[in-house]
XYZ file of C-alpha atoms in Angstrom:
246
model
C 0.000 0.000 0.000
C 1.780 3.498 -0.892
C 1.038 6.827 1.381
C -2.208 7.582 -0.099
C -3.834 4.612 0.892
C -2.192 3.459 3.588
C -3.775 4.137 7.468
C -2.062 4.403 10.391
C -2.860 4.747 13.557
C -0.538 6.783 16.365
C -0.160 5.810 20.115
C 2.869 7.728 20.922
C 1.861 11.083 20.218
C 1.422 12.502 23.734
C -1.316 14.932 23.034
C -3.912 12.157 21.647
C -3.018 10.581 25.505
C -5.004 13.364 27.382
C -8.214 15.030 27.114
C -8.946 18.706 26.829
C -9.516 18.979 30.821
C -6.175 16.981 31.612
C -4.220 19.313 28.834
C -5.155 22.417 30.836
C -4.283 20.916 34.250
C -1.163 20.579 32.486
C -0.278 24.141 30.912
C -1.901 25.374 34.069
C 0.477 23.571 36.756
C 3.700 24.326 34.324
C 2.475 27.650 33.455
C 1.681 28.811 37.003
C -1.809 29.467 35.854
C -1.207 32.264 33.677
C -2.199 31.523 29.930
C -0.218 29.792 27.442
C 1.361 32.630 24.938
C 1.968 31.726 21.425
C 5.477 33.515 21.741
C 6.590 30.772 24.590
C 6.047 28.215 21.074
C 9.306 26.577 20.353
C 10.265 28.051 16.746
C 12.127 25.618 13.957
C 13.911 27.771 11.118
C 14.214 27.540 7.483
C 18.167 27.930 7.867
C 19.816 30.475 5.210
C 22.859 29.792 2.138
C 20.924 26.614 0.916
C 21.478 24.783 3.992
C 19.645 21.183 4.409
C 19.770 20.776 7.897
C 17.281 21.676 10.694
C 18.286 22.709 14.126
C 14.949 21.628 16.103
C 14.625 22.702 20.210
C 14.453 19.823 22.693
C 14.980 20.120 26.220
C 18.685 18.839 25.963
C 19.274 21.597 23.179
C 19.192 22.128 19.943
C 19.668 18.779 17.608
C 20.879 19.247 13.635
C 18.108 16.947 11.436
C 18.090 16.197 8.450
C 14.206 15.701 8.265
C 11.341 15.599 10.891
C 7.906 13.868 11.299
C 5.031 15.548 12.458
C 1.258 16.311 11.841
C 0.318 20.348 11.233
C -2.654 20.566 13.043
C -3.106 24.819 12.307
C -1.872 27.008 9.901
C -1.878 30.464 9.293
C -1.391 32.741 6.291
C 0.433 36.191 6.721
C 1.967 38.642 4.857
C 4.348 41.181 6.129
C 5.674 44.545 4.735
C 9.147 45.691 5.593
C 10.117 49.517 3.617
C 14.261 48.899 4.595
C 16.851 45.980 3.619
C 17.746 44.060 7.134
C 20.109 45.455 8.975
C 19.999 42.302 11.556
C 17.923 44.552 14.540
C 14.218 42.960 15.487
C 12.476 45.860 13.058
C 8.226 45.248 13.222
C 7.089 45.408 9.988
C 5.358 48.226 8.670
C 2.143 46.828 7.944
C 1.296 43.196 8.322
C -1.965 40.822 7.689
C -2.206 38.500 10.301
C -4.852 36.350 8.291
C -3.027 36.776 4.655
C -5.669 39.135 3.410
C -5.909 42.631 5.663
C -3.317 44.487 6.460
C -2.999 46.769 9.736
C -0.377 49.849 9.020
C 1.320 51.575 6.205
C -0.238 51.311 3.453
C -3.126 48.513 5.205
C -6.506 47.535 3.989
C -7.504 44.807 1.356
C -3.875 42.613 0.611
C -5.541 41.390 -2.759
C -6.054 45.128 -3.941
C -2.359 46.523 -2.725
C 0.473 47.176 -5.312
C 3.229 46.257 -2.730
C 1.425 42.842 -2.589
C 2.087 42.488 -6.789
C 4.644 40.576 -8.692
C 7.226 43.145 -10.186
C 7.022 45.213 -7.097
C 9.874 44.090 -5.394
C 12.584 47.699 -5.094
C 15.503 44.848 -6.353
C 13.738 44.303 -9.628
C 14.205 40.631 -9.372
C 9.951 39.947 -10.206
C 9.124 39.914 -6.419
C 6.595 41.119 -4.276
C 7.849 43.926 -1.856
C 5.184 42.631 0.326
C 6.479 39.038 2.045
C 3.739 35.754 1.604
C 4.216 33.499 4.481
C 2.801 30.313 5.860
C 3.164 29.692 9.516
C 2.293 25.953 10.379
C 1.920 24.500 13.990
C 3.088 21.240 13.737
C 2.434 18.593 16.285
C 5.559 15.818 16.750
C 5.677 12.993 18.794
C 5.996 12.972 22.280
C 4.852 16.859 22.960
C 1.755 18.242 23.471
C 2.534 21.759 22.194
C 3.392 22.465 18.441
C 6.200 23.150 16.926
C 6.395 26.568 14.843
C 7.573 27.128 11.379
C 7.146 29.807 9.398
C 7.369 28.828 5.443
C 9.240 31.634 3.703
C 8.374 33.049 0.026
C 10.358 30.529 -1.843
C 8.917 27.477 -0.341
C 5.552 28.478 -0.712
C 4.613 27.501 -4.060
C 5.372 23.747 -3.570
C 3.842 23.714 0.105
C 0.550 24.585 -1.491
C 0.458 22.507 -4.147
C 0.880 19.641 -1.407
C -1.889 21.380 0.752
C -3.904 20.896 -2.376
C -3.446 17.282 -3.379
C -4.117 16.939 0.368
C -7.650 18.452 -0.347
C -7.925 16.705 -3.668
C -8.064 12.971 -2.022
C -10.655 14.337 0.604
C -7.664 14.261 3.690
C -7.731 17.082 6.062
C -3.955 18.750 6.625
C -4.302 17.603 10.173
C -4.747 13.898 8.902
C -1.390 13.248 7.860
C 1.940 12.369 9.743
C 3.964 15.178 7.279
C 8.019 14.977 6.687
C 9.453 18.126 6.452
C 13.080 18.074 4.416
C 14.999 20.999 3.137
C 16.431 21.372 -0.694
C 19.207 23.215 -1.775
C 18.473 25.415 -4.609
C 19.821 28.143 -6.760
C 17.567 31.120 -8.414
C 18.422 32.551 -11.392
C 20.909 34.996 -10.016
C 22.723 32.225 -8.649
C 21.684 33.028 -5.445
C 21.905 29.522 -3.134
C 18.744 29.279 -0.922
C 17.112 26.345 0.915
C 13.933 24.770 0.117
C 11.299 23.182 2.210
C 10.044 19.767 0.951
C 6.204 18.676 2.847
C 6.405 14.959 2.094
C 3.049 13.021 3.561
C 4.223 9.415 5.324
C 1.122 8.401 6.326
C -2.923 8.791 6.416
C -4.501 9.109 9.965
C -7.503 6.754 11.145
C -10.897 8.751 11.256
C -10.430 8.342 15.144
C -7.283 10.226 15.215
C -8.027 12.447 12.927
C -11.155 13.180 14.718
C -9.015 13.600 17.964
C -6.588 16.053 16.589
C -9.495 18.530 15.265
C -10.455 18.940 19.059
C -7.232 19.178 20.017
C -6.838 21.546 17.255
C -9.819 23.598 18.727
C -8.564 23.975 21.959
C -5.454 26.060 21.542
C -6.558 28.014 18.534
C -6.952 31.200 20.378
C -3.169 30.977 21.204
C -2.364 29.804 18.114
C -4.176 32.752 16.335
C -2.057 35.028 18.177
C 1.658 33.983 16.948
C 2.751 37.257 14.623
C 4.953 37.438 12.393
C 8.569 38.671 13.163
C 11.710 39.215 11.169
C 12.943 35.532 11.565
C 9.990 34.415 9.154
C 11.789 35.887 5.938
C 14.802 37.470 6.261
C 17.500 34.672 5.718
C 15.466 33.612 2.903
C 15.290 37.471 1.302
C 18.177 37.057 -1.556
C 16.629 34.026 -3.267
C 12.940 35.750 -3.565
C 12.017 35.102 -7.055
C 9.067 35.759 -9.330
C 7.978 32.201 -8.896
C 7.456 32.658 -4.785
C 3.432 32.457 -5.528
């Protein structure tokens, strides 16, 4: 049976273990019983120069990855507006859509309708948008009960829709799907070097789990909603941005 077809079913994912009321007896003990904030989220990035391997948190450090398994159980679209080239401080952006269609700031309103949100707009000429598309997925790995974040840059968009999308074309949620996530190396036309992420599905979810990691999905939404977007999300990726980002 290949991925498509095949189902599995998980028992060592630690979230599926507990129910809604044990998960907030949980955050609430280790948490001191103020609420969980989205910024406290462990953060994997896409790493910059075309490199292909992850550095991924754990609680004895950081450990270099080739690849990791997990299920995205939220995303979020955003788009992001920086006016100046980084200079390597924590700049906000100047006007930023927090649901990848209305911006809040300079210039703001309708993301669809803005020029800075256009291919060819891009001040380096190179067919880019000056306004940065992201993806931010929360993705769910064995053993934890809080997601991992990563924030798909421009360049790796493109590819992690179309999987979204073949996703929705067999009927299969996002969140029913153990996901690898791999990283290419790859060159743009300039002959900048820039890495790539790769959303490879491993496996279909039972209608049980699936049905288990909706609710779970449900109850940290509201802190999920609340991650923003932050310089980290784009910047090391900024050279390769080509006209084919969309």
């Amino acid at each position: 049976m290949n991925n498509e077809t095949a189902l599995v079913k998980v028992d060592n994912y630690a979230a599926l273990q507990l129910s809604a009321t044990e998960l907030r007896e949980v955050l609430t003990e280790n948490l001191g019983g103020q609420q969980l904030s989205a910024f406290e989220l462990d953060r994997v990035k896409v790493p910059s120069g075309g490199g292909t391997t992850w550095e991924i948190p754990t609680l004895e450090g950081t450990e270099d990855v080739k690849s990791f398994e997990g299920v995205v159980i939220y995303f979020k679209n955003q788009n992001a507006y920086w006016p100046e080239q980084y200079n390597g401080q924590n700049n906000p952006p100047q006007c930023v859509a927090d649901d990848g269609m209305f911006g809040i700031g300079d210039p703001g309103g309708d993301c669809s309708q803005c020029p800075l949100n256009q291919f060819g707009s891009a001040p380096d000429g190179n067919g880019g948008k000056a306004c940065k598309n992201m993806r931010t997925l929360f993705i769910l790995r064995e053993g934890d009960i809080l997601p991992l974040v990563l924030t798909l840059p421009p360049t790796s968009l493109k590819d992690a829709r179309k999987y979204f999308l073949r996703l929705a074309s067999k009927g299969v949620p996002y969140y029913g799907v153990i996901t690898e996530f791999s990283l290419e190396k790859e060159k743009n036309d300039s002959g900048i070097t820039y890495s790539k992420v790769k959303l490879t599905m491993k496996g279909r979810l039972d209608a049980e789990t699936t049905k288990k990691l909706k609710a779970f999905q449900e109850s940290l939404r509201p802190a999920l909603d609340a991650v923003k977007v932050d310089n980290d999300s784009y910047w090391p990726d900024e050279d390769a941005i080509e006209a084919e980002e969309g």
